[in-house]
């Protein structure tokens, strides 16, 4: 279930269709889409999107809460696997659509409809060449945006969608002779819709770009590098247009990650939390503070609240019981590429002793 941006509705999928109900409890449940089936459900992300591209959602509100974009996966040609319950062998097994490697995937299309229902407008793109929809964004002041990939994951397009007609325009293209990785944290748009942030590995390592839309409304976007490859970019955490800054997760050392503040206009990335280790941060609507799960090879993770511009942090206490020992982690560099690996030694380890 997901709340509408204005907070007036909560939408969900039931009986293969998108439905919603008001948050004030004064309206009855109403259908947004109709005609969904087990083979062609409405508003459900197919297996590949959920499992491989970290896209669990299959429907998205427009910023004004008047429209919903929804996925319709055609799973009629996808193999079904049966999953039995060992505790209840007398019951019929559950069947799930599971596209094993090399077999047929679901065929996708996306529709846009009023929250009051009606005939959807179908989004138009080359679904044969680009069958994967890895990322969907619909932010305030910006168009509905889809990132699509070919099945070999060597070619991708970021598409701007006209919500009235379903027509699409290519904002940028990506290509890699080997493999395109997907960063689910981008694109993130500026509120006026004039530009968005995008990550790419074209240089050989991750970089973050600001992409400006063409003023004439035609052609692809132009790029300006905000975070160079030396920074070790991992994820775009927050865009704060008022303070003209972004916050990223990054780490030049592969076994470490911290939150960094980067000026949108250009400048060095400054760490918010200088402690070495690994930080997984999450922002809300407040651009000044964030919650971070922070740990290191010598300490179990703890949850803190950080405020940008302040050196102190607030501890969020946890009631979970912790083990009375910390595993001994030995992080090593292996091979000519110095790939990081971890050797976990037993407690009481004695060097030279044969175990």
Coordinates of C-alpha atoms in Angstrom, one line a residue:
X1 CA 0.0 0.0 0.0
X2 CA 1.1 3.6 -0.7
X3 CA -0.1 7.0 0.4
X4 CA -0.9 9.6 -2.2
X5 CA 1.3 12.7 -2.1
X6 CA -1.5 14.9 -0.7
X7 CA -2.1 12.3 2.0
X8 CA -5.8 11.9 1.2
X9 CA -5.7 8.4 -0.3
X10 CA -4.1 5.1 0.3
X11 CA -3.8 2.8 -2.8
X12 CA -3.1 -0.9 -2.9
X13 CA -3.6 -4.0 -5.1
X14 CA -6.4 -6.4 -4.4
X15 CA -7.8 -9.1 -6.7
X16 CA -5.2 -8.1 -9.4
X17 CA -6.4 -4.5 -9.6
X18 CA -5.3 -1.1 -8.1
X19 CA -7.8 0.1 -5.6
X20 CA -7.9 2.9 -3.0
X21 CA -9.7 4.3 -0.1
X22 CA -9.6 7.7 1.6
X23 CA -7.5 8.2 4.7
X24 CA -10.2 10.0 6.5
X25 CA -12.4 6.9 6.4
X26 CA -15.3 8.7 4.8
X27 CA -15.3 6.9 1.4
X28 CA -15.7 3.3 0.5
X29 CA -13.1 1.4 -1.4
X30 CA -13.0 2.2 -5.1
X31 CA -11.4 0.6 -8.1
X32 CA -8.7 2.6 -10.0
X33 CA -8.1 -0.1 -12.6
X34 CA -10.3 -2.9 -13.9
X35 CA -9.9 -6.2 -15.7
X36 CA -6.7 -7.4 -14.0
X37 CA -6.1 -11.1 -13.9
X38 CA -3.6 -13.5 -12.4
X39 CA -1.8 -13.6 -15.8
X40 CA -2.2 -9.9 -16.3
X41 CA -2.4 -8.1 -13.0
X42 CA -2.5 -4.4 -12.6
X43 CA -0.2 -2.5 -10.4
X44 CA 2.2 -5.3 -9.5
X45 CA 5.9 -5.3 -10.4
X46 CA 6.9 -8.5 -12.2
X47 CA 9.5 -10.9 -10.8
X48 CA 12.5 -9.5 -12.7
X49 CA 11.8 -5.9 -11.6
X50 CA 11.5 -6.9 -7.9
X51 CA 14.3 -9.4 -7.8
X52 CA 16.9 -8.0 -10.2
X53 CA 16.3 -4.2 -10.3
X54 CA 15.2 -3.4 -6.8
X55 CA 11.8 -2.1 -8.0
X56 CA 9.1 -3.6 -5.7
X57 CA 6.4 -1.2 -6.7
X58 CA 4.0 -1.6 -9.7
X59 CA 2.0 1.7 -9.4
X60 CA 2.9 5.3 -8.8
X61 CA 0.9 8.4 -8.0
X62 CA 1.3 11.6 -10.0
X63 CA 2.7 14.5 -7.8
X64 CA -0.8 16.2 -7.7
X65 CA -2.4 12.8 -6.7
X66 CA -4.9 13.0 -9.6
X67 CA -3.3 10.2 -11.7
X68 CA -1.8 6.8 -11.2
X69 CA 0.7 5.1 -13.5
X70 CA 0.5 1.3 -13.2
X71 CA 2.3 -1.7 -14.7
X72 CA 0.5 -4.5 -16.5
X73 CA 2.8 -7.5 -16.9
X74 CA 1.6 -10.2 -19.3
X75 CA 2.8 -13.4 -17.7
X76 CA 0.9 -15.8 -20.0
X77 CA 4.1 -17.1 -21.5
X78 CA 6.1 -17.2 -18.3
X79 CA 6.9 -20.6 -16.7
X80 CA 5.0 -21.4 -13.5
X81 CA 6.7 -23.3 -10.6
X82 CA 4.9 -25.1 -7.8
X83 CA 5.9 -24.4 -4.2
X84 CA 4.7 -27.0 -1.7
X85 CA 4.3 -26.5 2.1
X86 CA 6.3 -29.3 3.8
X87 CA 4.2 -28.8 7.0
X88 CA 1.0 -29.4 5.0
X89 CA 1.6 -31.9 2.2
X90 CA -2.2 -32.3 2.0
X91 CA -2.6 -28.8 0.6
X92 CA -2.4 -27.8 -3.1
X93 CA 1.0 -26.2 -3.9
X94 CA 1.2 -22.5 -4.5
X95 CA 2.1 -21.6 -8.1
X96 CA 4.2 -18.6 -9.0
X97 CA 5.4 -17.1 -12.2
X98 CA 9.2 -17.6 -12.3
X99 CA 11.2 -16.8 -15.4
X100 CA 14.3 -18.9 -15.1
X101 CA 17.4 -17.7 -16.9
X102 CA 17.0 -18.0 -20.7
X103 CA 13.3 -18.6 -20.5
X104 CA 10.5 -16.2 -21.5
X105 CA 10.0 -13.1 -19.3
X106 CA 6.8 -11.2 -18.7
X107 CA 5.9 -8.6 -21.4
X108 CA 5.4 -5.2 -19.8
X109 CA 3.3 -2.2 -20.5
X110 CA 2.5 0.8 -18.4
X111 CA -0.8 2.7 -18.3
X112 CA -1.8 6.1 -16.9
X113 CA -5.3 6.6 -15.5
X114 CA -7.3 8.9 -13.3
X115 CA -7.6 7.9 -9.6
X116 CA -11.4 7.8 -10.4
X117 CA -10.8 5.1 -13.0
X118 CA -11.5 5.1 -16.7
X119 CA -9.8 4.1 -19.9
X120 CA -6.0 4.2 -19.4
X121 CA -3.5 5.9 -21.6
X122 CA -0.8 3.4 -22.5
X123 CA 2.8 4.5 -22.6
X124 CA 4.6 4.1 -25.9
X125 CA 8.2 2.9 -26.3
X126 CA 10.1 0.1 -28.1
X127 CA 9.0 -2.7 -25.8
X128 CA 10.5 -5.3 -28.1
X129 CA 14.0 -3.8 -27.9
X130 CA 13.7 -2.6 -24.3
X131 CA 11.6 -5.2 -22.4
X132 CA 12.9 -4.2 -18.9
X133 CA 11.6 -1.2 -16.9
X134 CA 14.1 -0.9 -14.1
X135 CA 13.2 2.5 -12.6
X136 CA 10.0 4.7 -12.4
X137 CA 10.0 8.2 -11.1
X138 CA 7.2 10.8 -10.9
X139 CA 8.3 13.7 -8.8
X140 CA 6.9 17.2 -8.2
X141 CA 7.6 19.5 -11.1
X142 CA 9.0 16.7 -13.3
X143 CA 7.5 14.4 -15.9
X144 CA 6.9 10.7 -15.4
X145 CA 10.3 9.1 -16.1
X146 CA 11.1 5.5 -17.0
X147 CA 14.5 3.8 -17.4
X148 CA 14.3 0.9 -19.8
X149 CA 16.9 -1.8 -20.7
X150 CA 17.4 -4.4 -23.4
X151 CA 17.5 -8.0 -22.2
X152 CA 21.3 -8.3 -22.6
X153 CA 21.6 -5.2 -20.3
X154 CA 24.0 -3.5 -22.7
X155 CA 21.7 -0.7 -23.8
X156 CA 19.5 1.6 -21.8
X157 CA 17.3 4.7 -22.4
X158 CA 15.9 7.2 -19.9
X159 CA 12.4 8.2 -21.1
X160 CA 10.3 11.2 -20.4
X161 CA 6.6 10.3 -20.6
X162 CA 3.8 12.6 -21.7
X163 CA 1.0 11.8 -19.2
X164 CA -1.7 12.9 -21.6
X165 CA -0.7 11.1 -24.7
X166 CA 1.6 8.3 -23.5
X167 CA 4.3 9.4 -26.0
X168 CA 7.9 9.2 -24.8
X169 CA 11.1 11.2 -25.5
X170 CA 14.6 9.9 -24.9
X171 CA 16.5 12.0 -22.3
X172 CA 19.7 10.0 -22.5
X173 CA 21.1 6.7 -23.6
X174 CA 23.5 4.3 -21.9
X175 CA 25.7 1.6 -23.5
X176 CA 28.3 -0.8 -22.2
X177 CA 29.9 -3.6 -24.2
X178 CA 29.8 -5.9 -21.2
X179 CA 27.0 -4.9 -18.8
X180 CA 24.9 -2.0 -17.5
X181 CA 24.5 -1.8 -13.8
X182 CA 21.4 -0.1 -12.5
X183 CA 21.4 2.6 -9.7
X184 CA 17.8 2.6 -8.4
X185 CA 18.4 6.0 -6.5
X186 CA 18.4 7.9 -9.8
X187 CA 17.1 9.9 -11.6
X188 CA 16.2 12.6 -9.0
X189 CA 14.8 15.8 -10.4
X190 CA 15.1 19.4 -9.4
X191 CA 11.7 20.8 -8.3
X192 CA 11.4 23.1 -11.4
X193 CA 12.0 20.1 -13.8
X194 CA 14.9 21.8 -15.5
X195 CA 17.5 19.2 -14.6
X196 CA 18.0 15.9 -12.9
X197 CA 20.8 13.9 -11.4
X198 CA 22.0 10.7 -13.1
X199 CA 24.8 8.2 -12.3
X200 CA 26.9 6.5 -15.0
X201 CA 29.8 4.1 -15.3
X202 CA 30.9 5.4 -18.8
X203 CA 34.3 6.4 -17.4
X204 CA 34.9 3.0 -15.9
X205 CA 33.8 3.9 -12.4
X206 CA 30.6 5.4 -11.0
X207 CA 30.2 9.2 -11.5
X208 CA 27.2 11.4 -10.7
X209 CA 26.0 14.0 -13.3
X210 CA 23.6 16.8 -13.4
X211 CA 21.6 16.5 -16.7
X212 CA 20.2 19.7 -18.1
X213 CA 17.1 19.5 -20.3
X214 CA 17.4 21.2 -23.8
X215 CA 15.8 24.6 -23.8
X216 CA 14.1 24.1 -27.1
X217 CA 12.5 20.9 -25.8
X218 CA 14.1 18.7 -28.4
X219 CA 17.2 16.5 -28.3
X220 CA 18.9 14.7 -25.4
X221 CA 20.1 16.2 -22.2
X222 CA 23.6 17.7 -21.6
X223 CA 25.8 16.4 -18.7
X224 CA 27.9 18.1 -16.1
X225 CA 29.9 15.9 -13.7
X226 CA 29.1 16.6 -10.1
X227 CA 30.8 13.7 -8.4
X228 CA 34.0 12.4 -10.2
X229 CA 34.9 8.7 -10.4
X230 CA 37.7 9.1 -7.7
X231 CA 35.0 9.7 -5.0
X232 CA 33.7 6.2 -5.0
X233 CA 30.0 7.1 -5.6
X234 CA 27.5 4.5 -4.5
X235 CA 24.0 6.1 -4.2
X236 CA 22.2 9.5 -4.3
X237 CA 20.6 10.0 -0.9
X238 CA 19.1 13.5 -1.1
X239 CA 18.7 16.6 -3.2
X240 CA 18.3 19.9 -1.3
X241 CA 17.7 22.7 -3.9
X242 CA 17.2 25.3 -1.2
X243 CA 20.8 24.8 0.1
X244 CA 22.1 23.9 -3.4
X245 CA 23.5 20.6 -2.2
X246 CA 23.1 16.9 -2.6
X247 CA 24.0 14.1 -0.2
X248 CA 25.6 10.9 -1.6
X249 CA 26.8 7.6 -0.2
X250 CA 30.3 7.0 -1.3
X251 CA 33.7 5.5 -0.3
X252 CA 36.9 5.5 -2.2
X253 CA 37.8 2.4 -0.2
X254 CA 35.4 -0.4 -1.3
X255 CA 34.9 -1.8 2.2
X256 CA 33.8 1.5 3.6
X257 CA 30.9 3.9 3.0
X258 CA 30.0 7.3 4.4
X259 CA 27.5 10.1 3.7
X260 CA 29.0 13.1 1.9
X261 CA 27.6 16.6 1.1
X262 CA 28.4 17.9 -2.4
X263 CA 27.6 21.4 -3.6
X264 CA 25.4 21.3 -6.7
X265 CA 27.4 24.1 -8.3
X266 CA 30.6 22.1 -7.9
X267 CA 33.1 21.5 -5.2
X268 CA 34.7 18.8 -3.0
X269 CA 32.6 16.1 -1.3
X270 CA 32.7 16.7 2.5
X271 CA 31.9 13.8 4.8
X272 CA 29.0 14.2 7.2
X273 CA 30.2 11.3 9.4
X274 CA 34.0 11.1 9.4
X275 CA 34.1 7.8 11.3
X276 CA 35.5 4.9 9.3
X277 CA 33.2 2.0 8.7
X278 CA 29.9 1.6 6.8
X279 CA 27.0 3.9 6.9
X280 CA 23.5 3.3 5.3
X281 CA 21.6 6.6 5.5
X282 CA 17.9 7.5 4.9
X283 CA 16.4 11.0 4.5
X284 CA 12.8 12.1 5.0
X285 CA 11.3 15.4 3.8
X286 CA 13.7 17.2 6.1
X287 CA 16.9 17.8 4.2
X288 CA 18.9 18.7 7.3
X289 CA 18.8 15.4 9.2
X290 CA 18.9 11.8 8.4
X291 CA 18.9 8.4 10.1
X292 CA 22.0 6.3 9.6
X293 CA 22.8 2.7 10.4
X294 CA 26.5 2.8 11.1
X295 CA 28.9 0.0 11.9
X296 CA 32.5 -1.1 11.4
X297 CA 34.6 -4.2 11.4
X298 CA 35.2 -3.7 15.1
X299 CA 31.7 -2.7 16.2
X300 CA 28.1 -3.9 15.7
X301 CA 25.9 -1.5 13.8
X302 CA 24.0 1.2 15.7
X303 CA 21.3 3.7 14.6
X304 CA 22.1 7.4 14.8
X305 CA 20.5 10.7 13.8
X306 CA 22.9 13.1 12.0
X307 CA 22.3 16.7 11.3
X308 CA 24.2 18.3 8.4
X309 CA 26.6 21.0 9.6
X310 CA 26.8 19.6 13.2
X311 CA 29.5 17.3 14.5
X312 CA 27.4 15.6 17.2
X313 CA 25.0 12.7 16.6
X314 CA 22.0 11.4 18.5
X315 CA 21.8 7.7 19.4
X316 CA 18.6 5.9 18.7
X317 CA 18.5 3.1 21.4
X318 CA 17.7 -0.4 20.3
X319 CA 16.2 -3.2 22.4
X320 CA 17.7 -6.0 20.4
X321 CA 20.1 -8.2 22.3
X322 CA 23.7 -8.2 21.0
X323 CA 26.2 -11.1 21.1
X324 CA 28.8 -10.8 23.8
X325 CA 31.6 -11.1 21.2
X326 CA 32.6 -9.4 17.9
X327 CA 33.7 -11.6 15.0
X328 CA 37.4 -11.1 14.0
X329 CA 37.2 -9.7 10.4
X330 CA 40.4 -9.6 8.4
X331 CA 39.8 -7.5 5.2
X332 CA 42.3 -8.3 2.5
X333 CA 43.1 -7.2 -1.1
X334 CA 43.1 -10.1 -3.5
X335 CA 44.5 -10.4 -7.1
X336 CA 45.7 -7.7 -9.5
X337 CA 42.4 -5.8 -9.2
X338 CA 42.8 -5.8 -5.4
X339 CA 39.3 -7.1 -4.9
X340 CA 38.3 -6.9 -1.2
X341 CA 37.4 -10.1 0.6
X342 CA 36.9 -10.9 4.3
X343 CA 38.5 -13.7 6.3
X344 CA 36.5 -14.5 9.5
X345 CA 38.8 -15.9 12.1
X346 CA 37.6 -18.1 15.0
X347 CA 37.7 -16.7 18.5
X348 CA 41.0 -17.4 20.2
X349 CA 42.7 -17.6 16.8
X350 CA 46.4 -18.4 17.0
X351 CA 48.6 -17.6 14.0
X352 CA 50.4 -20.5 12.6
X353 CA 48.1 -23.1 14.3
X354 CA 46.6 -25.6 12.0
X355 CA 42.8 -25.8 12.4

